[in-house]
Amino acid sequence: PAIHKPISGEAVFDEARNCLWTLTDQLIKIDLVSLTVQVYKSISFDREYSTFNPIALSPDGRLLLGNKLDKLRLYDPDSDQVTSFFPNQKEKYFRIYLKTLLPDGSDGFWVGTHDRGLYYFDWEGNLQHHFHTESQPALMSNHVTCLLPDSNTQDLWIGTLGGGLSRLNHDKASIETFNRNDGLSDNNVASILQEGQNLWVGTYNGLSGFHKEEKSFRNFYKEHGLSHNEFNYSSALKTKDGKMYFGGLNGVNVFDPD
């Protein structure tokens, strides 16, 4: 089938259905057994200002998706049922453009936005937290590009455009930020992966290895073997064998952090 205008976004692996889900201006399923592509024309999004269509898999197997907060919805591929989160709050969340979505177990989910910071909702759509440059604690940028839950703690790592890398403490009472002054290769963070006590951070100017306990960085650039210094938003993967894949402006960089 024809796939419409490309829109930057994420892909999610659905182990139960053995497929990949992704979004252009419509929902797309890639069957990993038959290698066929199915386009869900009933799940579509307008193409105005936003060119980002994040997608995530909820704990119960439904798809969390939407390019704007007032359009955020859950879709059940088995029943073909769509559930909107804010049917009576369209004006409150109008034109808040989304960049990334992260389910947080059965409690709720995180929403990173283009210019309104970071939201946390429960699965009923009730706002629990909103972090931004004027909140307490505060982010250094309202443009949230990527999110990573720490596998060793309950902290949340937040990548931003212009504001560096932030860690939201598990109690949600404090935010610690790391930027170029602390050794990060660039304040524009595109992606984050974790291996043990280390984070690997793709930025717009190099790849940063960050040791969490020592709070120290080691940076890598083209002269160290990277194909390009600038990495792409939402283009990173850690495989089961531990290898790291980071997509950039000149292909994909692969390495084993061990």
Short mmCIF file of C-alpha atoms in Angstrom, two decimals:
data_model
loop_
_atom_site.label_atom_id
_atom_site.label_comp_id
_atom_site.label_asym_id
_atom_site.label_seq_id
_atom_site.Cartn_x
_atom_site.Cartn_y
_atom_site.Cartn_z
CA PRO A 1 0.00 0.00 0.00
CA ALA A 2 1.04 3.60 -0.51
CA ILE A 3 2.62 5.22 2.53
CA HIS A 4 2.01 8.92 2.77
CA LYS A 5 4.24 11.87 3.62
CA PRO A 6 7.12 10.87 5.92
CA ILE A 7 6.83 12.33 9.41
CA SER A 8 9.58 12.02 11.99
CA GLY A 9 8.60 9.72 14.79
CA GLU A 10 9.23 6.53 16.63
CA ALA A 11 8.67 2.85 16.02
CA VAL A 12 7.66 0.41 18.72
CA PHE A 13 8.15 -3.35 18.79
CA ASP A 14 5.03 -5.29 19.75
CA GLU A 15 6.29 -8.66 20.97
CA ALA A 16 2.82 -10.12 21.52
CA ARG A 17 1.79 -9.42 17.92
CA ASN A 18 5.31 -9.87 16.49
CA CYS A 19 5.21 -6.62 14.59
CA LEU A 20 6.43 -3.04 14.48
CA TRP A 21 4.10 -0.07 14.77
CA THR A 22 5.00 3.36 13.45
CA LEU A 23 3.33 6.53 12.20
CA THR A 24 3.52 8.78 9.19
CA ASP A 25 0.27 10.69 8.83
CA GLN A 26 -1.40 7.30 9.35
CA LEU A 27 -0.80 4.30 11.59
CA ILE A 28 1.36 1.59 10.02
CA LYS A 29 1.87 -2.04 11.06
CA ILE A 30 4.86 -4.02 9.80
CA ASP A 31 4.35 -7.74 10.28
CA LEU A 32 7.73 -9.32 11.10
CA VAL A 33 6.63 -12.81 10.05
CA SER A 34 5.04 -12.14 6.67
CA LEU A 35 7.00 -8.90 6.11
CA THR A 36 3.82 -7.20 4.99
CA VAL A 37 2.76 -3.62 5.64
CA GLN A 38 -0.74 -2.63 6.71
CA VAL A 39 -1.90 0.99 6.73
CA TYR A 40 -4.71 1.93 9.15
CA LYS A 41 -6.44 4.78 7.33
CA SER A 42 -8.90 5.22 10.18
CA ILE A 43 -6.02 6.32 12.45
CA SER A 44 -4.79 9.48 10.77
CA PHE A 45 -3.32 12.83 11.76
CA ASP A 46 -3.26 16.23 10.12
CA ARG A 47 -0.01 17.52 8.69
CA GLU A 48 0.04 21.07 9.95
CA TYR A 49 2.95 22.49 11.95
CA SER A 50 3.83 19.27 13.77
CA THR A 51 6.03 16.80 11.88
CA PHE A 52 6.42 14.46 14.85
CA ASN A 53 4.17 11.52 15.56
CA PRO A 54 5.33 9.68 18.68
CA ILE A 55 3.97 6.24 19.51
CA ALA A 56 4.25 3.89 22.49
CA LEU A 57 2.81 0.60 23.70
CA SER A 58 0.72 0.70 26.86
CA PRO A 59 0.95 -2.07 29.50
CA ASP A 60 -2.31 -3.62 28.29
CA GLY A 61 -1.18 -3.78 24.65
CA ARG A 62 -2.96 -0.72 23.33
CA LEU A 63 -1.14 1.92 21.32
CA LEU A 64 -0.63 5.39 22.79
CA LEU A 65 -0.32 7.87 19.94
CA GLY A 66 -0.94 11.41 18.76
CA ASN A 67 0.91 14.41 17.38
CA LYS A 68 -0.86 16.96 19.60
CA LEU A 69 -1.98 16.71 23.19
CA ASP A 70 -5.63 17.40 22.38
CA LYS A 71 -5.47 14.57 19.81
CA LEU A 72 -3.81 12.05 22.12
CA ARG A 73 -5.57 8.68 22.05
CA LEU A 74 -5.35 4.98 22.83
CA TYR A 75 -5.94 2.51 20.03
CA ASP A 76 -6.73 -1.18 20.52
CA PRO A 77 -5.75 -3.07 17.34
CA ASP A 78 -7.68 -6.16 18.46
CA SER A 79 -11.04 -4.45 18.88
CA ASP A 80 -10.36 -1.47 16.57
CA GLN A 81 -11.52 0.78 19.42
CA VAL A 82 -10.18 4.32 19.85
CA THR A 83 -10.25 6.10 23.22
CA SER A 84 -9.59 9.84 23.37
CA PHE A 85 -8.03 11.22 26.54
CA PHE A 86 -9.35 14.77 26.62
CA PRO A 87 -12.73 14.93 24.85
CA ASN A 88 -13.89 17.73 27.16
CA GLN A 89 -10.57 19.59 27.45
CA LYS A 90 -9.76 20.40 23.82
CA GLU A 91 -9.13 24.08 24.49
CA LYS A 92 -6.86 23.42 27.47
CA TYR A 93 -4.52 21.19 25.44
CA PHE A 94 -5.00 22.78 22.01
CA ARG A 95 -1.91 22.85 19.78
CA ILE A 96 0.50 21.44 22.32
CA TYR A 97 2.77 19.50 19.98
CA LEU A 98 4.22 16.19 21.13
CA LYS A 99 7.76 14.85 20.72
CA THR A 100 7.89 11.65 22.77
CA LEU A 101 5.67 9.34 24.85
CA LEU A 102 6.72 7.00 27.65
CA PRO A 103 4.36 4.64 29.52
CA ASP A 104 5.14 4.29 33.23
CA GLY A 105 3.62 0.93 34.05
CA SER A 106 0.04 0.89 35.25
CA ASP A 107 0.34 4.28 36.99
CA GLY A 108 0.42 6.55 33.96
CA PHE A 109 2.56 7.94 31.17
CA TRP A 110 4.95 10.76 30.35
CA VAL A 111 4.46 13.21 27.49
CA GLY A 112 7.42 15.23 26.21
CA THR A 113 6.39 18.26 24.16
CA HIS A 114 7.86 20.63 21.60
CA ASP A 115 7.62 23.78 23.72
CA ARG A 116 5.53 23.09 26.86
CA GLY A 117 7.86 20.86 28.84
CA LEU A 118 7.04 17.47 30.34
CA TYR A 119 3.61 16.21 31.43
CA TYR A 120 2.61 13.17 33.48
CA PHE A 121 -0.94 11.79 33.24
CA ASP A 122 -2.61 8.77 34.77
CA TRP A 123 -4.34 6.38 32.38
CA GLU A 124 -7.66 8.15 32.94
CA GLY A 125 -6.16 11.33 31.50
CA ASN A 126 -5.82 13.20 34.80
CA LEU A 127 -2.81 15.52 34.96
CA GLN A 128 -0.48 14.55 37.83
CA HIS A 129 2.65 16.59 37.12
CA HIS A 130 3.87 19.26 34.72
CA PHE A 131 7.55 20.22 34.60
CA HIS A 132 8.78 23.20 32.59
CA THR A 133 11.19 26.13 32.83
CA GLU A 134 8.99 27.96 35.36
CA SER A 135 8.00 24.98 37.53
CA GLN A 136 9.54 23.89 40.80
CA PRO A 137 11.67 21.89 40.18
CA ALA A 138 12.41 23.29 36.73
CA LEU A 139 13.70 22.07 33.40
CA MET A 140 16.30 24.11 31.51
CA SER A 141 14.31 23.84 28.28
CA ASN A 142 10.66 23.29 27.43
CA HIS A 143 11.59 21.30 24.30
CA VAL A 144 11.74 17.67 25.44
CA THR A 145 13.27 15.37 22.81
CA CYS A 146 13.64 11.99 24.54
CA LEU A 147 12.98 10.14 27.79
CA LEU A 148 14.67 7.15 29.42
CA PRO A 149 13.71 5.46 32.71
CA ASP A 150 16.82 4.52 34.66
CA SER A 151 17.08 0.72 34.85
CA ASN A 152 18.86 0.89 38.23
CA THR A 153 16.69 3.46 39.95
CA GLN A 154 13.26 4.98 39.48
CA ASP A 155 14.76 8.22 38.16
CA LEU A 156 13.84 9.58 34.73
CA TRP A 157 16.43 10.90 32.27
CA ILE A 158 15.22 13.77 30.11
CA GLY A 159 16.86 14.94 26.90
CA THR A 160 16.09 18.48 25.77
CA LEU A 161 16.82 20.82 22.90
CA GLY A 162 19.08 23.55 24.24
CA GLY A 163 18.84 22.54 27.89
CA GLY A 164 21.11 19.52 28.01
CA LEU A 165 20.45 16.31 29.94
CA SER A 166 18.30 16.28 33.08
CA ARG A 167 17.58 13.69 35.74
CA LEU A 168 14.21 13.81 37.49
CA ASN A 169 14.49 12.15 40.88
CA HIS A 170 12.16 9.22 41.51
CA ASP A 171 10.17 11.22 44.07
CA LYS A 172 9.67 13.93 41.41
CA ALA A 173 10.88 16.54 43.90
CA SER A 174 14.20 17.48 42.29
CA ILE A 175 15.79 17.86 38.86
CA GLU A 176 19.54 17.79 38.21
CA THR A 177 20.79 19.07 34.86
CA PHE A 178 24.04 18.38 33.01
CA ASN A 179 25.17 20.55 30.10
CA ARG A 180 28.29 21.57 28.18
CA ASN A 181 29.71 23.23 31.29
CA ASP A 182 29.65 19.80 32.96
CA GLY A 183 31.28 18.04 30.01
CA LEU A 184 28.28 17.08 27.83
CA SER A 185 29.31 17.35 24.18
CA ASP A 186 26.33 19.56 23.25
CA ASN A 187 23.23 21.01 24.92
CA ASN A 188 20.97 19.60 22.20
CA VAL A 189 20.22 15.99 23.14
CA ALA A 190 18.73 13.70 20.50
CA SER A 191 18.72 10.27 22.17
CA ILE A 192 19.69 8.39 25.35
CA LEU A 193 20.58 4.74 25.99
CA GLN A 194 21.81 3.01 29.15
CA GLU A 195 24.32 0.27 29.90
CA GLY A 196 24.79 -0.42 33.61
CA GLN A 197 26.02 2.72 35.35
CA ASN A 198 26.67 4.46 32.05
CA LEU A 199 24.47 6.50 29.77
CA TRP A 200 25.18 7.05 26.10
CA VAL A 201 23.84 10.36 24.85
CA GLY A 202 23.53 11.24 21.18
CA THR A 203 23.67 15.01 20.66
CA TYR A 204 23.85 17.52 17.82
CA ASN A 205 27.62 17.59 18.25
CA GLY A 206 29.04 14.23 19.24
CA LEU A 207 28.27 11.18 21.35
CA SER A 208 28.70 11.47 25.12
CA GLY A 209 29.37 8.60 27.48
CA PHE A 210 28.22 9.55 30.99
CA HIS A 211 29.18 7.72 34.18
CA LYS A 212 26.29 8.29 36.56
CA GLU A 213 28.08 7.74 39.86
CA GLU A 214 31.14 9.81 38.96
CA LYS A 215 29.04 12.36 37.03
CA SER A 216 31.74 12.47 34.37
CA PHE A 217 31.61 12.56 30.57
CA ARG A 218 33.73 11.10 27.81
CA ASN A 219 32.94 12.48 24.37
CA PHE A 220 33.37 11.00 20.91
CA TYR A 221 33.41 12.75 17.52
CA LYS A 222 34.14 12.05 13.85
CA GLU A 223 37.85 11.82 14.58
CA HIS A 224 37.06 8.90 16.88
CA GLY A 225 35.19 7.01 14.16
CA LEU A 226 31.67 8.46 14.15
CA SER A 227 30.09 8.81 10.72
CA HIS A 228 28.87 12.32 11.65
CA ASN A 229 28.84 14.48 14.76
CA GLU A 230 25.10 15.19 14.61
CA PHE A 231 22.64 12.52 15.73
CA ASN A 232 18.99 12.21 14.83
CA TYR A 233 16.04 12.61 17.15
CA SER A 234 14.46 9.29 18.21
CA SER A 235 17.05 7.21 16.37
CA ALA A 236 18.71 4.94 18.92
CA LEU A 237 18.42 1.28 19.86
CA LYS A 238 19.99 -1.10 22.35
CA THR A 239 19.76 -4.73 21.22
CA LYS A 240 19.45 -7.82 23.41
CA ASP A 241 23.16 -8.57 22.96
CA GLY A 242 24.02 -5.13 24.34
CA LYS A 243 25.05 -3.38 21.13
CA MET A 244 24.17 0.29 20.71
CA TYR A 245 22.79 1.76 17.49
CA PHE A 246 22.69 5.54 17.00
CA GLY A 247 21.35 7.10 13.81
CA GLY A 248 22.96 10.30 12.57
CA LEU A 249 23.16 12.54 9.52
CA ASN A 250 25.50 10.11 7.76
CA GLY A 251 24.13 6.68 8.58
CA VAL A 252 24.01 4.49 11.66
CA ASN A 253 26.80 4.09 14.21
CA VAL A 254 27.08 0.71 15.96
CA PHE A 255 29.28 -0.17 18.92
CA ASP A 256 29.55 -2.47 21.90
CA PRO A 257 29.85 -0.37 25.10
CA ASP A 258 31.78 -3.19 26.84
#
